[in-house]
Short mmCIF file of C-alpha atoms in Angstrom, two decimals:
data_model
loop_
_atom_site.label_atom_id
_atom_site.label_comp_id
_atom_site.label_asym_id
_atom_site.label_seq_id
_atom_site.Cartn_x
_atom_site.Cartn_y
_atom_site.Cartn_z
CA MET A 15 -99.42 10.23 0.05
CA LYS A 16 -97.14 12.79 -1.47
CA TYR A 17 -95.41 13.32 1.90
CA GLU A 18 -94.76 9.59 2.36
CA LYS A 19 -93.15 9.37 -1.06
CA ILE A 20 -90.68 12.22 -0.28
CA LYS A 21 -89.87 10.60 3.06
CA SER A 22 -89.00 7.29 1.36
CA ILE A 23 -86.68 9.01 -1.16
CA VAL A 24 -84.79 10.89 1.60
CA LEU A 25 -84.41 7.69 3.64
CA THR A 26 -83.05 5.84 0.61
CA LEU A 27 -80.49 8.61 -0.02
CA LEU A 28 -79.36 8.50 3.60
CA VAL A 29 -78.89 4.74 3.46
CA CYS A 30 -76.83 5.04 0.25
CA LEU A 31 -74.71 7.82 1.79
CA SER A 32 -74.09 5.70 4.87
CA ILE A 33 -72.96 2.76 2.74
CA PHE A 34 -70.66 5.03 0.72
CA LEU A 35 -69.05 6.57 3.85
CA THR A 36 -68.60 3.16 5.49
CA PHE A 37 -66.89 1.78 2.37
CA ASN A 38 -64.51 4.75 2.21
CA LEU A 39 -63.65 4.38 5.86
CA TRP A 40 -62.79 0.70 5.43
CA THR A 41 -60.71 1.22 2.31
CA TYR A 42 -58.95 4.44 3.34
CA GLN A 43 -55.11 4.41 3.16
CA PRO A 44 -53.15 7.32 4.62
CA GLY A 45 -50.90 9.21 2.21
CA TYR A 46 -47.68 8.52 4.16
CA ASP A 47 -44.33 8.43 2.31
CA THR A 48 -43.16 4.91 1.55
CA ILE A 49 -40.45 3.67 3.91
CA ASP A 50 -37.76 1.83 1.96
CA SER A 51 -36.04 -0.69 4.24
CA ASN A 52 -33.35 -1.17 1.59
CA GLU A 53 -32.26 2.43 1.70
CA ALA A 54 -28.73 2.96 0.32
CA PHE A 55 -26.47 4.48 2.96
CA ASP A 56 -23.74 6.81 1.78
CA VAL A 57 -21.18 6.10 4.47
CA SER A 58 -17.41 6.50 4.55
CA VAL A 59 -15.16 5.07 7.26
CA GLY A 60 -12.21 7.04 5.85
CA GLU A 61 -11.21 9.28 2.97
CA LYS A 62 -12.00 8.07 -0.54
CA ILE A 63 -9.40 7.93 -3.31
CA GLU A 64 -10.10 9.75 -6.57
CA GLN A 65 -11.52 7.13 -8.92
CA THR A 66 -8.92 7.75 -11.62
CA ASN A 67 -6.07 7.32 -9.10
CA LEU A 68 -7.06 3.93 -7.64
CA ALA A 69 -4.59 1.86 -9.67
CA LYS A 70 -1.76 4.33 -9.11
CA VAL A 71 -2.26 4.41 -5.33
CA LEU A 72 -2.97 0.71 -4.73
CA ILE A 73 -0.80 -1.12 -7.30
CA LYS A 74 2.84 -0.43 -6.56
CA PRO A 75 6.16 -2.20 -7.07
CA TYR A 76 8.05 -3.32 -3.99
CA GLN A 77 11.52 -3.95 -5.42
CA LEU A 78 13.69 -1.98 -7.83
CA PHE A 79 16.93 -3.34 -9.32
CA TYR A 80 19.55 -1.96 -11.67
CA HIS A 81 21.63 -4.57 -13.48
CA SER A 82 24.95 -3.26 -14.75
CA ALA A 83 27.66 -5.24 -16.53
CA ASN A 84 29.35 -6.41 -13.33
CA LYS A 85 26.83 -6.18 -10.47
CA THR A 86 23.23 -5.66 -9.41
CA VAL A 87 22.11 -2.94 -7.03
CA GLY A 88 18.61 -2.35 -5.69
CA THR A 89 16.35 -0.50 -3.32
CA LEU A 90 13.05 -0.91 -1.51
CA ASP A 91 12.70 2.83 -1.00
CA GLY A 92 9.13 3.88 -1.79
CA LYS A 93 10.03 7.42 -2.85
CA GLU A 94 12.59 6.10 -5.31
CA MET A 95 10.10 3.68 -6.87
CA ASN A 96 7.41 6.36 -7.03
CA SER A 97 9.86 8.55 -8.91
CA VAL A 98 10.59 5.80 -11.43
CA ILE A 99 6.90 5.05 -11.98
CA LYS A 100 6.16 8.77 -12.33
CA GLY A 101 8.76 8.99 -15.08
CA LEU A 102 7.36 5.91 -16.80
CA SER A 103 3.79 7.22 -16.60
CA GLY A 104 4.80 10.35 -18.52
CA TRP A 105 5.79 8.36 -21.61
CA THR A 106 3.72 7.12 -24.51
CA LEU A 107 4.45 3.44 -25.16
CA PHE A 108 3.79 2.11 -28.63
CA ASP A 109 4.25 -0.93 -30.90
CA LEU A 110 3.24 -3.44 -28.21
CA LYS A 111 4.15 -6.99 -29.33
CA ASP A 112 3.74 -10.42 -27.77
CA TYR A 113 6.92 -12.54 -27.60
CA SER A 114 5.67 -14.93 -24.93
CA ASN A 115 6.04 -18.02 -27.12
CA GLN A 116 9.37 -17.04 -28.62
CA TYR A 117 11.48 -17.22 -25.48
CA SER A 118 11.95 -19.74 -22.71
CA LYS A 119 11.92 -18.52 -19.10
CA ASP A 120 15.71 -18.71 -18.98
CA GLU A 121 16.00 -16.62 -22.13
CA MET A 122 13.52 -14.11 -20.74
CA ARG A 123 15.49 -13.92 -17.50
CA SER A 124 18.77 -13.26 -19.34
CA ILE A 125 17.14 -10.38 -21.22
CA ILE A 126 15.56 -8.92 -18.07
CA GLN A 127 18.75 -9.10 -16.01
CA GLY A 128 21.16 -8.07 -18.76
CA ALA A 129 23.45 -5.05 -18.54
CA GLN A 130 21.85 -1.60 -18.25
CA LYS A 131 18.42 -2.93 -17.37
CA VAL A 132 16.10 -1.38 -14.77
CA GLU A 133 13.89 -4.10 -13.26
CA ILE A 134 10.73 -3.01 -11.42
CA VAL A 135 9.21 -5.92 -9.49
CA PHE A 136 5.59 -6.21 -8.29
CA PRO A 137 4.36 -8.57 -5.53
CA ASP A 138 2.17 -10.59 -7.93
CA THR A 139 0.80 -10.46 -11.45
CA VAL A 140 -1.04 -7.33 -12.61
CA PRO A 141 -3.23 -7.18 -15.76
CA LEU A 142 -1.84 -4.88 -18.44
CA SER A 143 -5.31 -3.43 -18.99
CA VAL A 144 -5.54 -2.37 -15.33
CA TYR A 145 -2.08 -0.83 -15.27
CA SER A 146 -2.81 1.08 -18.47
CA ARG A 147 -4.50 3.58 -16.11
CA VAL A 148 -1.06 4.32 -14.67
CA ILE A 149 1.03 4.22 -17.84
CA HIS A 150 -0.01 5.27 -21.33
CA PHE A 151 -0.17 2.88 -24.26
CA GLU A 152 -0.74 4.33 -27.71
CA ASP A 153 -2.56 1.12 -28.70
CA LYS A 154 -6.05 1.06 -27.16
CA ASN A 155 -6.49 -2.69 -27.68
CA ILE A 156 -4.67 -3.91 -24.59
CA PRO A 157 -4.19 -7.71 -24.49
CA THR A 158 -5.54 -9.83 -21.63
CA ALA A 159 -2.05 -10.47 -20.33
CA SER A 160 -0.50 -9.93 -16.92
CA PHE A 161 2.99 -9.01 -15.71
CA ASP A 162 4.92 -9.08 -12.44
CA ARG A 163 7.82 -6.88 -13.56
CA ILE A 164 8.53 -3.97 -15.89
CA VAL A 165 11.97 -3.78 -17.46
CA ILE A 166 13.44 -0.59 -18.88
CA ASP A 167 16.31 -1.15 -21.31
CA LEU A 168 18.73 1.79 -21.11
CA ASN A 169 20.68 0.63 -24.18
CA THR A 170 19.66 3.27 -26.75
CA VAL A 171 22.92 3.78 -28.67
CA ASN A 172 22.34 4.66 -32.34
CA SER A 173 18.57 4.25 -32.01
CA ASP A 174 15.70 6.70 -32.03
CA THR A 175 13.58 4.44 -29.79
CA GLY A 176 14.08 2.52 -26.57
CA THR A 177 12.61 -0.76 -25.36
CA ILE A 178 10.32 -1.56 -22.43
CA TYR A 179 9.37 -5.11 -21.42
CA PHE A 180 6.39 -6.38 -19.44
CA ALA A 181 7.08 -9.88 -18.20
CA SER A 182 5.70 -12.55 -15.92
CA LEU A 183 8.25 -15.10 -14.78
CA ASP A 184 7.05 -16.55 -11.49
CA SER A 185 3.37 -17.23 -12.17
CA GLY A 186 1.92 -20.33 -13.78
CA LYS A 187 1.66 -18.75 -17.23
CA LYS A 188 4.56 -16.80 -18.69
CA TYR A 189 4.07 -13.54 -20.56
CA PHE A 190 6.69 -11.47 -22.34
CA TYR A 191 5.62 -8.27 -24.09
CA GLU A 192 7.86 -5.71 -25.73
CA CYS A 193 7.01 -2.12 -26.61
CA ARG A 194 8.83 1.00 -27.72
CA VAL A 195 9.36 4.47 -26.31
CA ASN A 196 10.88 7.64 -27.69
CA ALA A 197 14.67 7.53 -27.12
CA GLU A 198 14.77 11.15 -25.96
CA SER A 199 12.36 10.37 -23.12
CA LEU A 200 14.42 7.35 -22.12
CA GLN A 201 17.73 9.25 -22.17
CA LYS A 202 16.29 11.98 -19.96
CA PHE A 203 15.09 9.31 -17.52
CA GLU A 204 18.49 7.58 -17.57
CA LYS A 205 20.33 10.80 -16.72
CA ASN A 206 18.23 11.34 -13.59
CA PHE A 207 18.03 7.68 -12.62
CA LEU A 208 21.77 6.97 -12.69
CA LYS A 209 22.37 9.80 -10.22
CA GLN A 210 20.49 7.79 -7.59
CA VAL A 211 21.99 4.37 -8.30
CA ALA A 212 25.10 5.07 -6.20
CA SER A 213 22.93 5.06 -3.05
CA TYR A 214 21.40 1.65 -3.78
CA ASP A 215 22.39 -1.51 -1.88
CA GLU A 216 24.30 -4.27 -3.63
CA TYR A 217 22.35 -7.47 -4.25
CA ILE A 218 23.65 -10.96 -4.96
CA GLU A 219 21.77 -13.54 -7.01
CA GLN A 220 21.25 -16.64 -4.90
CA PRO A 221 19.87 -20.09 -5.87
CA LEU A 222 16.81 -20.39 -3.62
CA ASN A 223 16.11 -23.96 -4.72
CA SER A 224 15.98 -25.99 -7.93
CA LYS A 225 13.04 -23.89 -9.15
CA LYS A 226 14.18 -20.34 -8.59
CA ASN A 227 17.02 -17.86 -8.07
CA ILE A 228 16.44 -14.64 -6.12
CA PHE A 229 18.37 -11.44 -5.46
CA LEU A 230 19.18 -10.78 -1.80
CA PRO A 231 21.11 -7.90 -0.19
CA ARG A 232 24.83 -8.65 0.15
CA LEU A 233 25.37 -6.83 3.45
CA PRO A 234 23.52 -6.52 6.77
CA LYS A 235 21.33 -3.43 7.06
CA GLU A 236 19.91 -1.38 9.90
CA TYR A 237 16.16 -0.75 10.18
CA LYS A 238 14.00 1.05 12.72
CA SER A 239 11.24 -0.34 14.89
CA TYR A 240 8.14 1.84 15.14
CA ARG A 241 5.30 2.39 17.58
CA PHE A 242 1.90 3.78 16.53
CA TYR A 243 -1.37 4.63 18.18
CA ALA A 244 -4.26 2.79 16.47
CA ASP A 245 -7.55 4.68 16.12
CA THR A 246 -10.64 2.44 16.15
CA LEU A 247 -12.98 2.79 13.16
CA SER A 248 -16.76 2.81 13.56
CA LEU A 249 -18.36 -0.64 13.35
CA GLU A 250 -21.69 1.14 12.86
CA ASP A 251 -20.28 2.66 9.67
CA PHE A 252 -19.13 -0.77 8.46
CA LYS A 253 -22.61 -2.14 9.20
CA LYS A 254 -24.20 0.59 7.09
CA ALA A 255 -21.66 0.09 4.31
CA LEU A 256 -21.84 -3.70 4.06
CA PHE A 257 -25.46 -4.66 4.75
CA SER A 258 -28.18 -3.99 2.18
CA ASP A 259 -30.70 -3.39 4.99
CA PRO A 260 -28.69 -1.99 7.93
CA ASN A 261 -31.82 -0.87 9.81
CA ASN A 262 -32.83 -4.50 10.33
CA VAL A 263 -29.46 -5.97 11.33
CA GLU A 264 -29.61 -8.01 14.53
CA VAL A 265 -26.62 -7.19 16.72
CA THR A 266 -25.24 -9.37 19.49
CA LYS A 267 -21.92 -8.90 21.26
CA ASN A 268 -19.64 -9.62 18.30
CA THR A 269 -22.03 -10.61 15.54
CA PHE A 270 -24.13 -8.63 13.06
CA ILE A 271 -26.78 -10.67 11.21
CA ASN A 272 -29.27 -9.92 8.49
CA ILE A 273 -29.68 -13.15 6.53
CA PRO A 274 -28.00 -13.96 4.21
CA SER A 275 -25.21 -11.63 5.44
CA VAL A 276 -23.16 -12.03 8.62
CA MET A 277 -20.39 -9.86 10.05
CA LYS A 278 -18.26 -11.05 12.97
CA THR A 279 -15.83 -8.85 14.86
CA TYR A 280 -12.81 -9.81 16.94
CA ASP A 281 -12.10 -7.22 19.61
CA GLU A 282 -8.73 -8.63 20.61
CA TYR A 283 -7.32 -8.02 17.12
CA SER A 284 -9.68 -5.23 15.93
CA THR A 285 -10.58 -7.26 12.83
CA LEU A 286 -13.86 -8.12 11.13
CA SER A 287 -15.08 -10.81 8.77
CA TYR A 288 -18.11 -10.19 6.54
CA ILE A 289 -19.74 -13.05 4.61
CA ASN A 290 -22.64 -13.00 2.15
CA LEU A 291 -23.97 -16.57 2.21
CA SER A 292 -26.14 -16.11 -0.88
CA VAL A 293 -23.19 -15.53 -3.23
CA GLU A 294 -21.80 -18.59 -4.99
CA ASN A 295 -18.15 -18.75 -6.03
CA ASP A 296 -18.72 -21.05 -8.97
CA ALA A 297 -17.28 -18.98 -11.81
CA SER A 298 -13.76 -17.68 -12.30
CA MET A 299 -13.61 -13.90 -12.67
CA PRO A 300 -11.16 -12.31 -15.15
CA PRO A 301 -8.23 -10.77 -13.22
CA ALA A 302 -8.88 -7.28 -14.63
CA THR A 303 -12.49 -7.42 -13.42
CA LEU A 304 -11.42 -8.69 -10.00
CA PHE A 305 -8.93 -5.83 -9.65
CA GLN A 306 -11.46 -3.18 -10.64
CA LYS A 307 -14.29 -4.51 -8.49
CA SER A 308 -12.06 -4.98 -5.45
CA MET A 309 -10.59 -1.47 -5.61
CA GLU A 310 -13.96 0.21 -6.13
CA PHE A 311 -15.78 -1.86 -3.49
CA VAL A 312 -13.46 -0.75 -0.69
CA ASN A 313 -13.23 2.80 -2.00
CA ASP A 314 -17.02 3.16 -2.01
CA HIS A 315 -17.00 3.06 1.79
CA GLY A 316 -13.66 4.85 2.23
CA GLY A 317 -11.97 1.64 3.35
CA TRP A 318 -8.44 2.41 2.12
CA THR A 319 -7.61 3.79 5.56
CA ASP A 320 -3.84 3.13 5.60
CA ASP A 321 -0.99 2.41 3.18
CA TYR A 322 -2.42 -0.75 1.62
CA HIS A 323 -0.90 -2.13 -1.59
CA PHE A 324 -1.99 -4.96 -3.84
CA TYR A 325 -0.12 -8.10 -2.75
CA SER A 326 -1.57 -11.29 -4.25
CA ILE A 327 -4.30 -12.58 -6.53
CA SER A 328 -5.92 -15.97 -7.21
CA SER A 329 -8.25 -16.02 -10.19
CA VAL A 330 -9.25 -19.60 -9.40
CA GLU A 331 -10.61 -18.55 -6.00
CA ASN A 332 -11.68 -15.05 -7.11
CA LYS A 333 -9.52 -13.89 -4.22
CA ILE A 334 -7.38 -10.76 -3.94
CA VAL A 335 -5.26 -9.54 -1.02
CA TYR A 336 -4.12 -6.01 -0.25
CA ARG A 337 -1.45 -5.75 2.45
CA LEU A 338 -0.47 -2.99 4.82
CA PHE A 339 2.99 -1.56 4.08
CA MET A 340 5.42 0.22 6.38
CA GLU A 341 8.33 2.15 4.85
CA ASN A 342 7.47 0.29 1.63
CA HIS A 343 8.00 -3.07 3.35
CA PRO A 344 5.12 -5.56 3.72
CA VAL A 345 3.59 -5.89 7.19
CA PHE A 346 2.77 -9.32 8.59
CA ASN A 347 0.58 -10.41 11.49
CA GLU A 348 -0.55 -13.91 12.48
CA ASN A 349 -4.12 -12.73 13.17
CA ASN A 350 -4.77 -11.08 9.77
CA MET A 351 -4.48 -7.56 11.22
CA ALA A 352 -2.30 -6.45 8.28
CA GLU A 353 -4.37 -7.80 5.37
CA LEU A 354 -7.44 -6.67 3.50
CA THR A 355 -8.82 -9.79 1.80
CA GLN A 356 -11.74 -10.12 -0.61
CA GLU A 357 -13.40 -13.11 -2.28
CA TRP A 358 -15.96 -12.52 -5.02
CA GLY A 359 -18.84 -14.36 -6.63
CA SER A 360 -19.95 -13.67 -10.18
CA ASN A 361 -21.26 -10.19 -9.36
CA SER A 362 -21.03 -9.58 -5.63
CA ILE A 363 -18.59 -9.74 -2.75
CA SER A 364 -18.86 -13.05 -0.90
CA LYS A 365 -16.20 -12.55 1.79
CA TYR A 366 -14.43 -9.46 3.14
CA GLU A 367 -11.86 -9.55 5.96
CA ARG A 368 -9.89 -6.63 7.35
CA SER A 369 -8.91 -4.65 10.44
CA TYR A 370 -11.13 -1.87 11.78
CA PHE A 371 -8.40 0.45 13.00
CA THR A 372 -6.24 3.07 11.32
CA LEU A 373 -2.73 4.18 12.23
CA ASP A 374 -2.37 7.66 13.71
CA MET A 375 0.62 8.92 11.72
CA VAL A 376 1.17 11.81 14.16
CA SER A 377 1.94 9.23 16.86
CA LYS A 378 4.63 7.47 14.78
CA ASN A 379 7.65 6.96 16.98
CA ALA A 380 10.94 5.23 16.15
CA ILE A 381 11.74 3.23 19.28
CA ARG A 382 14.97 1.41 18.42
CA ASP A 383 17.36 0.35 15.68
CA VAL A 384 17.51 -3.27 14.53
CA GLN A 385 20.26 -4.67 12.35
CA LEU A 386 19.13 -7.48 10.08
CA PRO A 387 21.73 -9.88 8.68
CA SER A 388 22.45 -10.23 4.99
CA GLY A 389 20.17 -12.19 2.70
CA ALA A 390 22.86 -14.83 2.21
CA SER A 391 22.93 -15.37 5.99
CA VAL A 392 19.17 -15.90 6.04
CA LEU A 393 19.35 -18.38 3.18
CA TYR A 394 22.19 -20.25 4.87
CA ALA A 395 20.23 -20.46 8.13
CA LEU A 396 17.17 -21.80 6.32
CA LYS A 397 19.26 -24.42 4.54
CA LYS A 398 20.74 -25.53 7.85
CA ASN A 399 17.56 -25.48 9.97
CA SER A 400 14.91 -26.47 7.41
CA PRO A 401 16.63 -28.20 4.48
CA LYS A 402 13.51 -30.16 3.47
CA GLU A 403 11.33 -27.05 3.38
CA LEU A 404 13.74 -25.07 1.23
CA GLU A 405 12.59 -26.71 -2.00
CA GLU A 406 9.07 -25.36 -1.41
CA ILE A 407 10.08 -21.82 -0.37
CA GLU A 408 8.80 -19.29 -2.89
CA ASP A 409 10.40 -16.03 -1.75
CA ILE A 410 12.37 -14.25 1.00
CA VAL A 411 11.76 -10.62 1.95
CA VAL A 412 12.31 -8.07 4.70
CA GLY A 413 9.00 -7.15 6.31
CA TYR A 414 7.59 -5.76 9.53
CA LYS A 415 6.03 -7.89 12.26
CA MET A 416 3.02 -6.06 13.73
CA THR A 417 1.98 -6.79 17.33
CA ARG A 418 0.05 -5.15 20.15
CA ASP A 419 2.13 -3.21 22.66
CA THR A 420 1.56 -5.43 25.71
CA ASN A 421 3.03 -2.77 28.00
CA GLU A 422 -0.04 -0.60 27.43
CA SER A 423 -3.16 -1.38 29.48
CA ASN A 424 -5.57 -0.11 26.79
CA ARG A 425 -3.77 -2.07 24.04
CA LYS A 426 -4.21 0.81 21.61
CA PHE A 427 -0.57 0.94 20.53
CA LEU A 428 1.02 -1.24 17.85
CA ILE A 429 4.67 -2.22 17.47
CA PHE A 430 6.29 -2.72 14.04
CA GLU A 431 9.46 -4.80 14.23
CA PRO A 432 11.68 -5.39 11.13
CA SER A 433 12.26 -9.08 10.39
CA TRP A 434 13.17 -11.50 7.63
CA TYR A 435 10.24 -13.54 6.25
CA TYR A 436 10.00 -16.45 3.83
CA LYS A 437 6.99 -17.67 1.86
CA PHE A 438 6.21 -21.36 2.29
CA SER A 439 3.10 -23.05 0.84
CA GLY A 440 1.45 -19.66 0.37
CA ASN A 441 2.09 -18.52 3.96
CA TRP A 442 4.59 -15.94 5.18
CA ILE A 443 6.71 -17.20 8.09
CA ARG A 444 9.01 -15.06 10.20
CA VAL A 445 12.64 -16.06 10.61
CA PRO A 446 13.37 -15.45 14.33
CA LEU A 447 16.43 -13.24 14.84
CA GLU A 448 17.85 -15.67 17.39
CA GLU A 449 18.09 -18.30 14.64
CA LEU A 450 20.25 -15.91 12.62
CA GLU A 451 22.78 -15.15 15.33
CA GLY A 452 26.24 -16.20 14.29
CA PHE A 453 25.44 -16.31 10.55
#
């Protein structure tokens, strides 16, 4: 009887142990590391710009004028403009005041283009708060104003301070801000600046249409055409940089998909278009925020691969365009090979278009000289050939037309040809040289 009792206890223990082991087997989970499909990839398609230098590198003027008592001279030379901005960035500007409502546009223009004024022109409006990272304001409360030109008044006779203006003339809303600078700093700048003025080209003010006058070079000028080898950037790197889950992107011939994001590539032009379908563009973003986000977004993946400068902004569309420049002249291409365009939602990028090549500067080769006619000749030709369009023309500039070198079988070389361009209904249109013959 005693033996049977012990046997029953042992059997019960074995049954309980079996149940325990079976339960543990069913519920066992291996101690593997968690795989995060949304891993952040630190990828760079090119060199990154120092964070504090973004505004200085990407936001640059493209015209520089000096208005004397009897004529206006100017230059598009990048080194010359960099020198002027470098001098300006070494000053401390103080006593910033808003005179936007005290002057009409005509009165503002007469001040800006008066005698002994240096006029530094930007492609489009730039927020003062963004450019305060390039120049130094004593006042830390920078207004939410924008400018498209900086004017340095060299008239400092019998004064211990000089005057600097920040103005916006061509945008929908006019701004006119005045600030002061130490006269000694300004006089030192003037001494160095006036040494260079003799090499500038003479410009003539021309009535573009009933809305606007522009300054155009008085004489024809010779430019060089260039040829470059274009290095292809890694699309795999762009995939890792743009998609939140690059490991699960479905790739077909020219399309990368991971809903809600899609990236399409165009081999013929070496361009890409990335769209995030989940981002809504229903709220206007402040210009300063759009500038900062756009510069940092591209820099985070080393996307400033060539000499791109800020070129245009639309706060209504949350859209900003950076354009490729050659010899400080804007580059144009009908297939968007020369633009880096971004559209933003409230917090995220919704659309990003750009090229995926970079110019090999070692391969730069001047292939021929091209003489472009004077600005007055271009304006005359436009008046004769397109008189109805002239009223809607917004600007006229010298730029470079970028095309593939069709003489090369691998199509890896690009040609940059100097040309006159005019802006019509927001688009830049080339003036064919043959239309200018005889003018």
